[in-house]
Coordinates of C-alpha atoms and ligand atoms in Angstrom, one line a residue:
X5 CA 7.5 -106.5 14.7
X6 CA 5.7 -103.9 13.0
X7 CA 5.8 -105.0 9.2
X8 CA 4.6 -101.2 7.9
X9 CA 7.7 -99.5 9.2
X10 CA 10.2 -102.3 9.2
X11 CA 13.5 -102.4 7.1
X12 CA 12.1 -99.1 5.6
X13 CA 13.9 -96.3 5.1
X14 CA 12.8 -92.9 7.3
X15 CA 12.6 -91.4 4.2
X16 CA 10.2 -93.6 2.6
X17 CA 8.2 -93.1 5.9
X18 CA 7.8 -89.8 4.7
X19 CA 4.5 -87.6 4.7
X20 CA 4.9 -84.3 3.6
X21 CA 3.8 -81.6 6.7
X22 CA 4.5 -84.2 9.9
X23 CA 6.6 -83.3 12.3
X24 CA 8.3 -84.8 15.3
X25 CA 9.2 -81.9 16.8
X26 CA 7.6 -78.4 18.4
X27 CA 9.6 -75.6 19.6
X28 CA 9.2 -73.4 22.5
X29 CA 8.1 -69.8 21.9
X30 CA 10.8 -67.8 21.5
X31 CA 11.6 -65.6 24.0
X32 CA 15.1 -63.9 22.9
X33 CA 14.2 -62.0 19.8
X34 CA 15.6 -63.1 16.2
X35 CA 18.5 -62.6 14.5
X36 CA 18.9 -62.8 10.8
X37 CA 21.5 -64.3 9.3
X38 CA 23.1 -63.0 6.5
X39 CA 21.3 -63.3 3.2
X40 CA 24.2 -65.5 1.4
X41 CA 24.5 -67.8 4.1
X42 CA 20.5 -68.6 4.1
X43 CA 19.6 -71.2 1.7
X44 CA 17.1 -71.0 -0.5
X45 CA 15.1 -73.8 -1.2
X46 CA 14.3 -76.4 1.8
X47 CA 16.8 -79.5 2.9
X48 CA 14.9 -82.8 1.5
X49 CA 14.7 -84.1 5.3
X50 CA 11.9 -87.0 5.6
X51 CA 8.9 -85.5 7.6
X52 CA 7.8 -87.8 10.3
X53 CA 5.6 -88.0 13.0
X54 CA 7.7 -88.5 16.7
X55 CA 6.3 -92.3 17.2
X56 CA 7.1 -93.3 13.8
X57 CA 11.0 -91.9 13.9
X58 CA 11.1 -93.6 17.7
X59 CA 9.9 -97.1 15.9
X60 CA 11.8 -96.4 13.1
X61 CA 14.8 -96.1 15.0
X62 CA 14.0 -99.4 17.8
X63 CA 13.6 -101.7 14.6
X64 CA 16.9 -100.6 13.0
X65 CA 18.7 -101.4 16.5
X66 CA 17.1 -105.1 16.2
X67 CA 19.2 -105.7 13.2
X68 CA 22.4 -105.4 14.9
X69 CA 24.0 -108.5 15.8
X70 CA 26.1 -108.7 18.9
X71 CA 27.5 -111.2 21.7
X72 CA 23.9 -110.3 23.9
X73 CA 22.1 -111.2 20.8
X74 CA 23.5 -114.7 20.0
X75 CA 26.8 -117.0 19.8
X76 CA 29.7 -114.4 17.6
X77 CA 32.6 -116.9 16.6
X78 CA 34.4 -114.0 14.9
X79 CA 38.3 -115.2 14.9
X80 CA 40.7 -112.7 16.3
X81 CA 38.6 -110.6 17.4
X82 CA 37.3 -112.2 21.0
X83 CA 33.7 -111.3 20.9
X84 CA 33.4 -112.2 24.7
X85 CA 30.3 -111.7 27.2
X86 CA 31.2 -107.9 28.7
X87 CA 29.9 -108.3 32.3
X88 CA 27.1 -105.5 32.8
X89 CA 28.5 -105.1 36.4
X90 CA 31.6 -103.5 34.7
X91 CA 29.7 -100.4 32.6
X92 CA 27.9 -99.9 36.0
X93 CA 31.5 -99.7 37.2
X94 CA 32.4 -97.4 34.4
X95 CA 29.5 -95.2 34.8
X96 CA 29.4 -94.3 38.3
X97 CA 29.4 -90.6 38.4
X98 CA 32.6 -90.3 40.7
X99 CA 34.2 -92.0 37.6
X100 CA 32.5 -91.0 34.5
X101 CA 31.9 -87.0 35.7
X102 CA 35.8 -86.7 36.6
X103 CA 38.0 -84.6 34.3
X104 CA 41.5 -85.5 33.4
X105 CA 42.9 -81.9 34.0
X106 CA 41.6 -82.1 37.3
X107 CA 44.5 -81.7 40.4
X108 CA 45.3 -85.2 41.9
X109 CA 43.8 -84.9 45.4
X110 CA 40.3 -84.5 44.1
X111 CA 40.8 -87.8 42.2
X112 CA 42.7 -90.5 44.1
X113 CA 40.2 -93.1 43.6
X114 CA 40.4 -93.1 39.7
X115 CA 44.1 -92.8 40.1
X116 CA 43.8 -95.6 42.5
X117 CA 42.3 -97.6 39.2
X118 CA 45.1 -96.7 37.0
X119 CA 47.6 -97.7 38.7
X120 CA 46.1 -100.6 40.4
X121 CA 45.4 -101.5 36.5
X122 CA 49.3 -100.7 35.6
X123 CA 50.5 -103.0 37.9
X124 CA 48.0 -105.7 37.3
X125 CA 49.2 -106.2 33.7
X126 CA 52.4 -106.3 34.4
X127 CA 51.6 -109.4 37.0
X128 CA 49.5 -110.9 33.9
X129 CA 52.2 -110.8 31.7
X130 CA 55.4 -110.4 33.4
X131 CA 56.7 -107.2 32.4
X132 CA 57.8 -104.3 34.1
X133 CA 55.6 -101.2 33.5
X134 CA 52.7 -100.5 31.4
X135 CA 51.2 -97.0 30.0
X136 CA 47.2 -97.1 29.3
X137 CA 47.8 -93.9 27.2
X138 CA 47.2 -95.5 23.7
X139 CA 43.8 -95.8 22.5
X140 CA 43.9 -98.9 20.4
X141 CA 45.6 -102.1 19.4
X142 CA 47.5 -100.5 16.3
X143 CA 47.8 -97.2 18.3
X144 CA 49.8 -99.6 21.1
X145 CA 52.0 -101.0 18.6
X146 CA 52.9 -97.9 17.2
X147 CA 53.9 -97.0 20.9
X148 CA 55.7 -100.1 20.8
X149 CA 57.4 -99.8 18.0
X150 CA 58.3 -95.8 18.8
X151 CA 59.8 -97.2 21.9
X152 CA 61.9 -100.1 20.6
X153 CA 63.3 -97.5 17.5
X154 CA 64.2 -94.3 20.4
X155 CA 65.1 -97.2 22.8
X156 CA 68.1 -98.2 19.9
X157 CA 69.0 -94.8 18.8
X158 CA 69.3 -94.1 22.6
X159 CA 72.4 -96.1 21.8
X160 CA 73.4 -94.7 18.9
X161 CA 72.7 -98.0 17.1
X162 CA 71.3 -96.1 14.1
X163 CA 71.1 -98.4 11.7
X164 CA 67.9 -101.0 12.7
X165 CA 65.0 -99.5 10.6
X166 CA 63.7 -103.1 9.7
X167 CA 60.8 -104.9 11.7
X168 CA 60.5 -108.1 10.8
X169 CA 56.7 -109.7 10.6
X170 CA 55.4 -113.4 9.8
X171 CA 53.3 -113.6 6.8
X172 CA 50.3 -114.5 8.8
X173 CA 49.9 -111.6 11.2
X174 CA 47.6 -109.4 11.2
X175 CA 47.4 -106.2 8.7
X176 CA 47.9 -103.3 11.2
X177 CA 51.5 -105.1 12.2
X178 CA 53.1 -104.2 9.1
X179 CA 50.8 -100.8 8.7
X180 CA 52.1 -99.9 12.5
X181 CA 55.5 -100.6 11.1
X182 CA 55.7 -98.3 7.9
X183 CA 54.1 -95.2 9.9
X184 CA 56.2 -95.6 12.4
X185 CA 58.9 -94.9 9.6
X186 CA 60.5 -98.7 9.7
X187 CA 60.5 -101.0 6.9
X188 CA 58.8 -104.4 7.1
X189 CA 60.3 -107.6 6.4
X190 CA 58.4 -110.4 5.6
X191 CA 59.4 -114.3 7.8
X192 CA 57.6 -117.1 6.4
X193 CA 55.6 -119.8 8.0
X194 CA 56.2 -123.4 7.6
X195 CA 53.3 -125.5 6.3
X196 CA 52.5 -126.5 9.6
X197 CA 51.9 -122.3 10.4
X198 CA 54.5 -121.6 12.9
X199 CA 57.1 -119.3 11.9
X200 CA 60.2 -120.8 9.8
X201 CA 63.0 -119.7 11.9
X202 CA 65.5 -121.0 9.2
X203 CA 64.4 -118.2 7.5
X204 CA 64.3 -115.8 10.3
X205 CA 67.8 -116.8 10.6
X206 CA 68.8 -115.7 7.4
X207 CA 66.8 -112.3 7.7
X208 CA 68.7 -111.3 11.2
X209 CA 71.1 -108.8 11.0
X210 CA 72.5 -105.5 12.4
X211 CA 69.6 -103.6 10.5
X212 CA 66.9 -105.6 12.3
X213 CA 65.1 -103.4 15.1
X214 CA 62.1 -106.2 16.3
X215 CA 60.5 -108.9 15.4
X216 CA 56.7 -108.6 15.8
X217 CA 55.2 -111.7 17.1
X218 CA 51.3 -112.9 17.7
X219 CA 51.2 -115.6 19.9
X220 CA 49.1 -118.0 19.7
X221 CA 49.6 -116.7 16.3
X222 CA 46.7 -115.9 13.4
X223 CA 46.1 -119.7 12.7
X224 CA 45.9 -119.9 17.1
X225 CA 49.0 -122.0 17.2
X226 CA 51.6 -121.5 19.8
X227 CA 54.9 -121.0 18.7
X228 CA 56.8 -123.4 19.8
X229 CA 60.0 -121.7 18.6
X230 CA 60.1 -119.3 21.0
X231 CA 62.4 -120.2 23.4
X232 CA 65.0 -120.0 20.4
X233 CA 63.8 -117.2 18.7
X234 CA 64.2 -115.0 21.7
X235 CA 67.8 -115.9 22.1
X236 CA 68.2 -115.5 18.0
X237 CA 66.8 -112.3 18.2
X238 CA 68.3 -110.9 21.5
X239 CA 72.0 -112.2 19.9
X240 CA 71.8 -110.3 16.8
X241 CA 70.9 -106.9 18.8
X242 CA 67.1 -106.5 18.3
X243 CA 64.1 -106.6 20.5
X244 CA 60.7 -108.8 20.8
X245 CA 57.7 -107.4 20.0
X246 CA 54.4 -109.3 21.2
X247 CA 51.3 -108.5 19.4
X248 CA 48.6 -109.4 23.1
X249 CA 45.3 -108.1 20.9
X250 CA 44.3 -111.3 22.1
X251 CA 45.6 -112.0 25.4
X252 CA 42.7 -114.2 26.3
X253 CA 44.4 -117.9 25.8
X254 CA 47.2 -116.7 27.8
X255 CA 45.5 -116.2 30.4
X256 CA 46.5 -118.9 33.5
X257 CA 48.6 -120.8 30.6
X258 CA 51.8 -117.9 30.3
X259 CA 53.2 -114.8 30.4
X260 CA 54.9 -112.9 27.3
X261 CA 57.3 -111.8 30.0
X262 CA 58.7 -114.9 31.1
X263 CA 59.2 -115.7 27.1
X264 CA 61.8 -113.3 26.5
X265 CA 59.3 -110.3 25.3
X266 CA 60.6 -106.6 25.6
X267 CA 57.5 -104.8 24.7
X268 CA 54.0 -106.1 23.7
X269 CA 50.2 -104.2 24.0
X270 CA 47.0 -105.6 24.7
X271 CA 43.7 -104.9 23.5
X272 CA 41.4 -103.7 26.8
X273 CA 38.5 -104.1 24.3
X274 CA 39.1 -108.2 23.1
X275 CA 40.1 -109.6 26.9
X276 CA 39.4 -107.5 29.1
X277 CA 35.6 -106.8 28.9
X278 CA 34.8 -103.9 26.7
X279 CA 32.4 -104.6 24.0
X280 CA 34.2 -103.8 20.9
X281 CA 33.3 -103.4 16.8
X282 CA 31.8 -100.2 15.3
X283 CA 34.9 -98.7 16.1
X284 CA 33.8 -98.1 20.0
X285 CA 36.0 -97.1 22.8
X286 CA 39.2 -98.8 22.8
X287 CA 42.7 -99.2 25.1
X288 CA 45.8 -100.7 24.1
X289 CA 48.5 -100.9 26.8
X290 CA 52.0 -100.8 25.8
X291 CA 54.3 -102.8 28.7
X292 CA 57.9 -102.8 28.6
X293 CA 60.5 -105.1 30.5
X294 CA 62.8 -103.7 33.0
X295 CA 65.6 -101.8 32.0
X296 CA 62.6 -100.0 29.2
X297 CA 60.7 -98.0 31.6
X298 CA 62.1 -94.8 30.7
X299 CA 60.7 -95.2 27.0
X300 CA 57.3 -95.4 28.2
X301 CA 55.3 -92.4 27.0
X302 CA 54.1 -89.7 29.5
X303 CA 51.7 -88.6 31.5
X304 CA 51.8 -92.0 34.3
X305 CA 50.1 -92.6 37.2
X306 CA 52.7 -93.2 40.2
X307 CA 52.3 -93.6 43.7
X308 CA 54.0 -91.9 46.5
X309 CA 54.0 -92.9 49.9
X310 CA 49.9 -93.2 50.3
X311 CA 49.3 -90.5 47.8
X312 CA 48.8 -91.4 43.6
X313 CA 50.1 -88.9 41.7
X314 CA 49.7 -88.2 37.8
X315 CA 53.7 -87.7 36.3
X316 CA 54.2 -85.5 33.0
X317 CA 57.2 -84.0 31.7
X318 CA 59.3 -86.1 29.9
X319 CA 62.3 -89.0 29.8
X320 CA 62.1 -89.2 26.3
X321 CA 60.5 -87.9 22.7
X322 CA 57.5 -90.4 22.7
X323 CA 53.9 -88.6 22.4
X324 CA 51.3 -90.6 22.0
X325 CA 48.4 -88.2 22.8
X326 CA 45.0 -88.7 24.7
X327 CA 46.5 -88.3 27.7
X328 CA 45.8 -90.8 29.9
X329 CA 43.7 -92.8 27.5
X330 CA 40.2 -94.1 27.5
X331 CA 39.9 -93.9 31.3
X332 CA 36.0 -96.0 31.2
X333 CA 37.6 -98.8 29.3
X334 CA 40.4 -99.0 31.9
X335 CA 37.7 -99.0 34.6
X336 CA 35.9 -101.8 33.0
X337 CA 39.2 -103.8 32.6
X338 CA 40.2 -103.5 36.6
X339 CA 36.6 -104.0 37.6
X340 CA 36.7 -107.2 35.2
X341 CA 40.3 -108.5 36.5
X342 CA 39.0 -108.0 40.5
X343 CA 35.5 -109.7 40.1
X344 CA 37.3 -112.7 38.5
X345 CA 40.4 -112.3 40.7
X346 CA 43.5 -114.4 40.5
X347 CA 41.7 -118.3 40.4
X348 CA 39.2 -117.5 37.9
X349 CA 40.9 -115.1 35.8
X350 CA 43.2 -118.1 35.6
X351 CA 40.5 -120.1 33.7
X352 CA 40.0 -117.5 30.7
X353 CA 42.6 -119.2 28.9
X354 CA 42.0 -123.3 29.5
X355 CA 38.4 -122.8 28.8
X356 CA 38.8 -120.7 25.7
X357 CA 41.1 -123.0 24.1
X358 CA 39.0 -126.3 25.1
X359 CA 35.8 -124.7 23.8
X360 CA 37.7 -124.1 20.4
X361 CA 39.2 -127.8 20.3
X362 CA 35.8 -128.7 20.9
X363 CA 34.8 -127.2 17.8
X364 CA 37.4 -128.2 15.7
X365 CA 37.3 -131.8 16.5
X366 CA 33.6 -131.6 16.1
X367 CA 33.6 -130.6 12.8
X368 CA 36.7 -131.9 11.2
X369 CA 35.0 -135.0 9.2
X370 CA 33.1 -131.8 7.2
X371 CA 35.3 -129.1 7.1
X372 CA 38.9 -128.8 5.9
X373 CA 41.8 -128.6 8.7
X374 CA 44.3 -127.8 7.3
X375 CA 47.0 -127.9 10.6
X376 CA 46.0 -130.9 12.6
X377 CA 47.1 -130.7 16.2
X378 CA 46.2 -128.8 19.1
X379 CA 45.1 -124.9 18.9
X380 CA 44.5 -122.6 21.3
X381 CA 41.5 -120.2 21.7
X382 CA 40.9 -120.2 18.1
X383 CA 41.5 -122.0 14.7
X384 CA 41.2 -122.1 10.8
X385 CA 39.1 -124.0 9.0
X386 CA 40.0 -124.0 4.7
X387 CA 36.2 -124.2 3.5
X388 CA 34.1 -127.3 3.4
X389 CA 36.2 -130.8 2.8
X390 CA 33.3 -131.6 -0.1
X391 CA 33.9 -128.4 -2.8
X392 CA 32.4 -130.3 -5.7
X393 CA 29.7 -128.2 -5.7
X394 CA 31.1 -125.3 -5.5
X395 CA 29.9 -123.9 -2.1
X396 CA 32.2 -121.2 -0.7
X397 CA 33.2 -120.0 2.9
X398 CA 31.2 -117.4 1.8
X399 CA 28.2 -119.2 1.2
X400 CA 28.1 -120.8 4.3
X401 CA 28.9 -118.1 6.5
X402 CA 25.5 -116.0 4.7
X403 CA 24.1 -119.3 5.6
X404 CA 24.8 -119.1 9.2
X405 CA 23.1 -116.3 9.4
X406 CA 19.9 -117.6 8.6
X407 CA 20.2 -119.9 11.5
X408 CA 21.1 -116.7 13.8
X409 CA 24.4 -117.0 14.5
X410 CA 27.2 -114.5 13.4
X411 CA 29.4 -115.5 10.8
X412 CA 32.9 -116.3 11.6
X413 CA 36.0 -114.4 10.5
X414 CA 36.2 -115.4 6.7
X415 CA 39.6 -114.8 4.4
X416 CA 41.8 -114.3 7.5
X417 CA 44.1 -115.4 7.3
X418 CA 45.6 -115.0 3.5
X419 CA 47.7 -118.1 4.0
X420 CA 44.5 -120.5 2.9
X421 CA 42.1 -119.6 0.2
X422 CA 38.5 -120.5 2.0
X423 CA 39.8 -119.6 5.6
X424 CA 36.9 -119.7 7.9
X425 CA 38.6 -118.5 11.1
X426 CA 36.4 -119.9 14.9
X427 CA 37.2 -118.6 18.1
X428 CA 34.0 -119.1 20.8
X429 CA 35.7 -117.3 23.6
X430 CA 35.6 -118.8 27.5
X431 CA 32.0 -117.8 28.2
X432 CA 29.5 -120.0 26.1
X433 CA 28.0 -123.2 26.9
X434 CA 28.0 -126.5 25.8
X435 CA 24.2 -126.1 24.6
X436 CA 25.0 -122.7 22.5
X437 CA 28.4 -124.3 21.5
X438 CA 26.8 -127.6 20.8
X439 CA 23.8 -125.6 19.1
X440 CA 26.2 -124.0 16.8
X441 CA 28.3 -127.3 15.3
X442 CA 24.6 -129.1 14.8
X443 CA 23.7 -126.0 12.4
X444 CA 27.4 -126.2 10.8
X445 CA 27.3 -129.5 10.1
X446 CA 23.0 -128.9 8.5
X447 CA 25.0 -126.6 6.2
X448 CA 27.5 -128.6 5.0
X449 CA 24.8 -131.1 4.5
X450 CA 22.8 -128.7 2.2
X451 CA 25.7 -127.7 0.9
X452 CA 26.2 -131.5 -0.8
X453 CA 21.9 -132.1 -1.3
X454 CA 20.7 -128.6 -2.0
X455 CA 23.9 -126.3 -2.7
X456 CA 21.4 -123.3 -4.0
X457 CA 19.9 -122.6 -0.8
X458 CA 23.0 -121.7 0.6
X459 CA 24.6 -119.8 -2.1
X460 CA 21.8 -117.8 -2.1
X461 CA 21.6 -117.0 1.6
X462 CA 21.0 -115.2 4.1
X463 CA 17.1 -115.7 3.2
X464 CA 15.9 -114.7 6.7
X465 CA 18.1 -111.2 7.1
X466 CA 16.4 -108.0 7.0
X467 CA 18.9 -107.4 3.6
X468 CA 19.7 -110.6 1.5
X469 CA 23.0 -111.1 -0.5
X470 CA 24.7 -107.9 -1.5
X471 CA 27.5 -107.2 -3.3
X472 CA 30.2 -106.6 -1.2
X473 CA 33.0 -105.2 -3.9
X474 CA 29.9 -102.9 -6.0
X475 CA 28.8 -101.7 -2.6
X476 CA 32.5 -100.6 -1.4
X477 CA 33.5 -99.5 -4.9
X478 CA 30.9 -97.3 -5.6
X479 CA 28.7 -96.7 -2.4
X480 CA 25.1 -94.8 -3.0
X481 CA 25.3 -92.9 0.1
X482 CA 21.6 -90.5 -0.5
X483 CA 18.5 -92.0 -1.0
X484 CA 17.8 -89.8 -3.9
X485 CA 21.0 -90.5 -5.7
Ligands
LIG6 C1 42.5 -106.7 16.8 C2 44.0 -106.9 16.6 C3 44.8 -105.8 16.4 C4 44.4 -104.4 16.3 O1 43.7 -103.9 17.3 P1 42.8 -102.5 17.1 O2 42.3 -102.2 18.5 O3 41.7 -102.9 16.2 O4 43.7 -101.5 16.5 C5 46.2 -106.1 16.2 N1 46.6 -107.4 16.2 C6 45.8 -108.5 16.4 C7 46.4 -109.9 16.4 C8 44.5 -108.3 16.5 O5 43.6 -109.3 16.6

């Protein structure tokens, strides 16, 4: 590592008259701009020499953390190896150089994936017919959700504006439900975290449109209630939603479909192998049971006779945009679904859910559980069982850091006050795994002999502690402020 240049700022690596660039001669003649649109003093722009913007910008990339870099426990969020194979997949030029207005005969091999990858998810979960228009999780449930509310005014049942959602789901449920123009109604959990279908009983009525359900839910519990709450649900009119963001424990353990679901999406970029965070590419399928296919959005892929064919017009008022989607995502997804094909991909889910039992049990004695029992691919610890000295989930995921690892999802979800939320994901090791609960259980240890050290960390980051409210309060966004 170069200590001169590293965790600098380009400006500070300024020296007044370097440059990193030289431009040809111009051959084309000038033209002047306008007088009031030139400025008149130069832009303060750092003045660097090409090698020192080229290291500048390699060190910055080594602070990023991701799954190639080390173990990323990050709950509900399935930070899973991406197979390289699949970006070479995605990048072939007959595939990345394609253009979606092109006419369907010149493109029957990336139609080929679309609907290959259509009817794939539906096998995975059971359901009819899927659209890969929608661009995201929150951007599928909107879909969902526009699709449940035109599939009940398609019967002139006007009156089911209400979704209702468990306190512990996750925060774009309820956001999906108020732009969608429905009003959220809030089911409780029981203290062992599944939903309380007493209540849900009393909430059912002829103004309920869905219930939104995450299953394994946010603490990775399976709902054992389903079975009845489908029939609840169905009885009193309304549909079931399934939130699949993280489809990944389901996978070779069951299918949404076979529970009684009507609609659910899935999150291309948590299970099926696109690298996600940063706000990258994303896909999030909507599927419907039969009967819903005509409430899909358009454009589809279908197939006739031999020949794929892209559908548009419409059976319905549901726009989602984008067209057909993030077409590289969806390539990675079927390239990712045929290398593991049908035995492996059955795995994803068994292996996921025993590396996070693994964890739990491992670590139990140290850290609060709050739900005993079996969880799936993830599950919540409440903070370190030994508070007395007053080390947070906070302090311990900085601490984590230190030890390179990335911290797991902390504060999620609201229903305990120190949630620390684990999910390892199918693909790591018993050494990383193993690796990880020694350097947990170190902290707690300091935590109890030497509690400073890890409420000061991270002491080994590139930045130490900072203050997360100042710093998204009242960001300094120039370096001259
Ligand atoms: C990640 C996630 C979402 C949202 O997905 P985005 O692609 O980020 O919009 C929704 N629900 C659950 C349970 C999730 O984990």
């Amino acid at each position: 590592m170069n200590n001169k240049l590293y965790g600098k700022l380009i400006f500070e690596l300024s020296h007044k008259g370097s440059k990193a660039y030289s431009l040809p001669q111009n051959a084309y003649g000038n033209y002047e701009l306008p007088a009031e649109m030139r400025r008149t003093s130069d832009a303060e722009l750092p003045e660097c020499d090409e090698l020192t913007v080229v290291r500048h910008y390699t060190n910055m990339s080594g602070n990023n953390f991701g799954v190639d870099n080390g173990f990323y426990p990050l709950g509900s969020c399935t930070m899973k190896y991406n197979p390289y194979i699949n970006e070479e997949m995605a990048a072939r030029k007959d595939f990345a150089a394609s253009h979606p207005a092109q006419p369907a005969d010149t493109c029957q091999g990336a139609l080929a994936v679309y609907y290959n990858l259509q009817k794939s998810l539906a096998a995975i979960t059971g359901l009819s017919e899927f659209t890969l228009n929608p661009f995201a999780g929150a951007h599928g449930e909107l879909t969902g959700l526009m699709i449940i509310r035109t599939y009940h005014e398609s019967r002139g049942d006007n009156k089911r504006v209400k979704v209702i959602v468990p306190d512990s789901a996750h925060g774009t449920n309820p956001a999906s439900a108020a732009v969608c123009g429905l009003d959220v109604v809030e089911v409780k959990s029981t203290p062992d975290g599944t939903i309380d279908i007493n209540h849900l009983k009393e909430l059912l009525d002829d103004t309920i449109a869905a219930i939104m359900m995450t299953n394994p839910n946010t603490l990775g519990l399976f709902e054992p209630g389903i079975p009845e709450i489908a029939k609840m649900v169905h009885a009193c009119g309304a549909l079931l939603y399934y939130d699949g963001a993280n489809l990944n424990p389901m996978l070779g353990a069951s299918r949404p479909g076979d529970m009684g679901f009507d609609v659910m999406h899935i999150n291309l970029h948590k299970t099926f192998s696109t690298p996600h965070g940063g706000g990258g590419p994303g896909c999030g399928p909507v599927g419907v049971r039969a009967g819903l296919e005509s409430f899909l959005p358009k454009p589809k892929v279908v197939k006739n006779g031999d020949k794929y064919e892209i559908e548009t017009g419409a059976d319905n008022d549901i726009h989602v945009g984008g067209f057909l989607g993030n077409f590289g995502v969806a390539v990675k997804a079927y390239a990712y679904i045929l290398t593991l094909g049908h035995e492996n991909l059955k795995m994803v889910g068994p292996l996921a859910t025993l590396n996070a039992n693994y964890i739990k049990e491992s670590l139990k004695d140290v850290y609060e559980l709050p739900i005993e029992g079996l969880c799936k691919h993830e599950f919540v610890f409440n903070g370190l069982k030994d508070k007395s000295t007053g080390v947070t989930t906070m302090d311990v995921a900085k601490r984590l850091l230190d030890f390179g690892y990335h911290a797991p999802t902390i504060y999620f979800p609201l229903l305990f006050h120190e949630a620390m939320m684990i999910e390892p994901t199918e693909n790591e090791s018993k050494e990383t795994i193993d690796g990880f609960i020694n350097v947990l259980r170190e902290i707690a240890r300091e935590a109890k002999e030497t509690p400073d050290v890890v409420k000061s960390a991270p002491h080994n980051a590139p930045i130490g502690r900072v203050d997360d409210v100042l710093a998204a309060k009242h960001p300094v966004l120039t370096f001259n402020k």
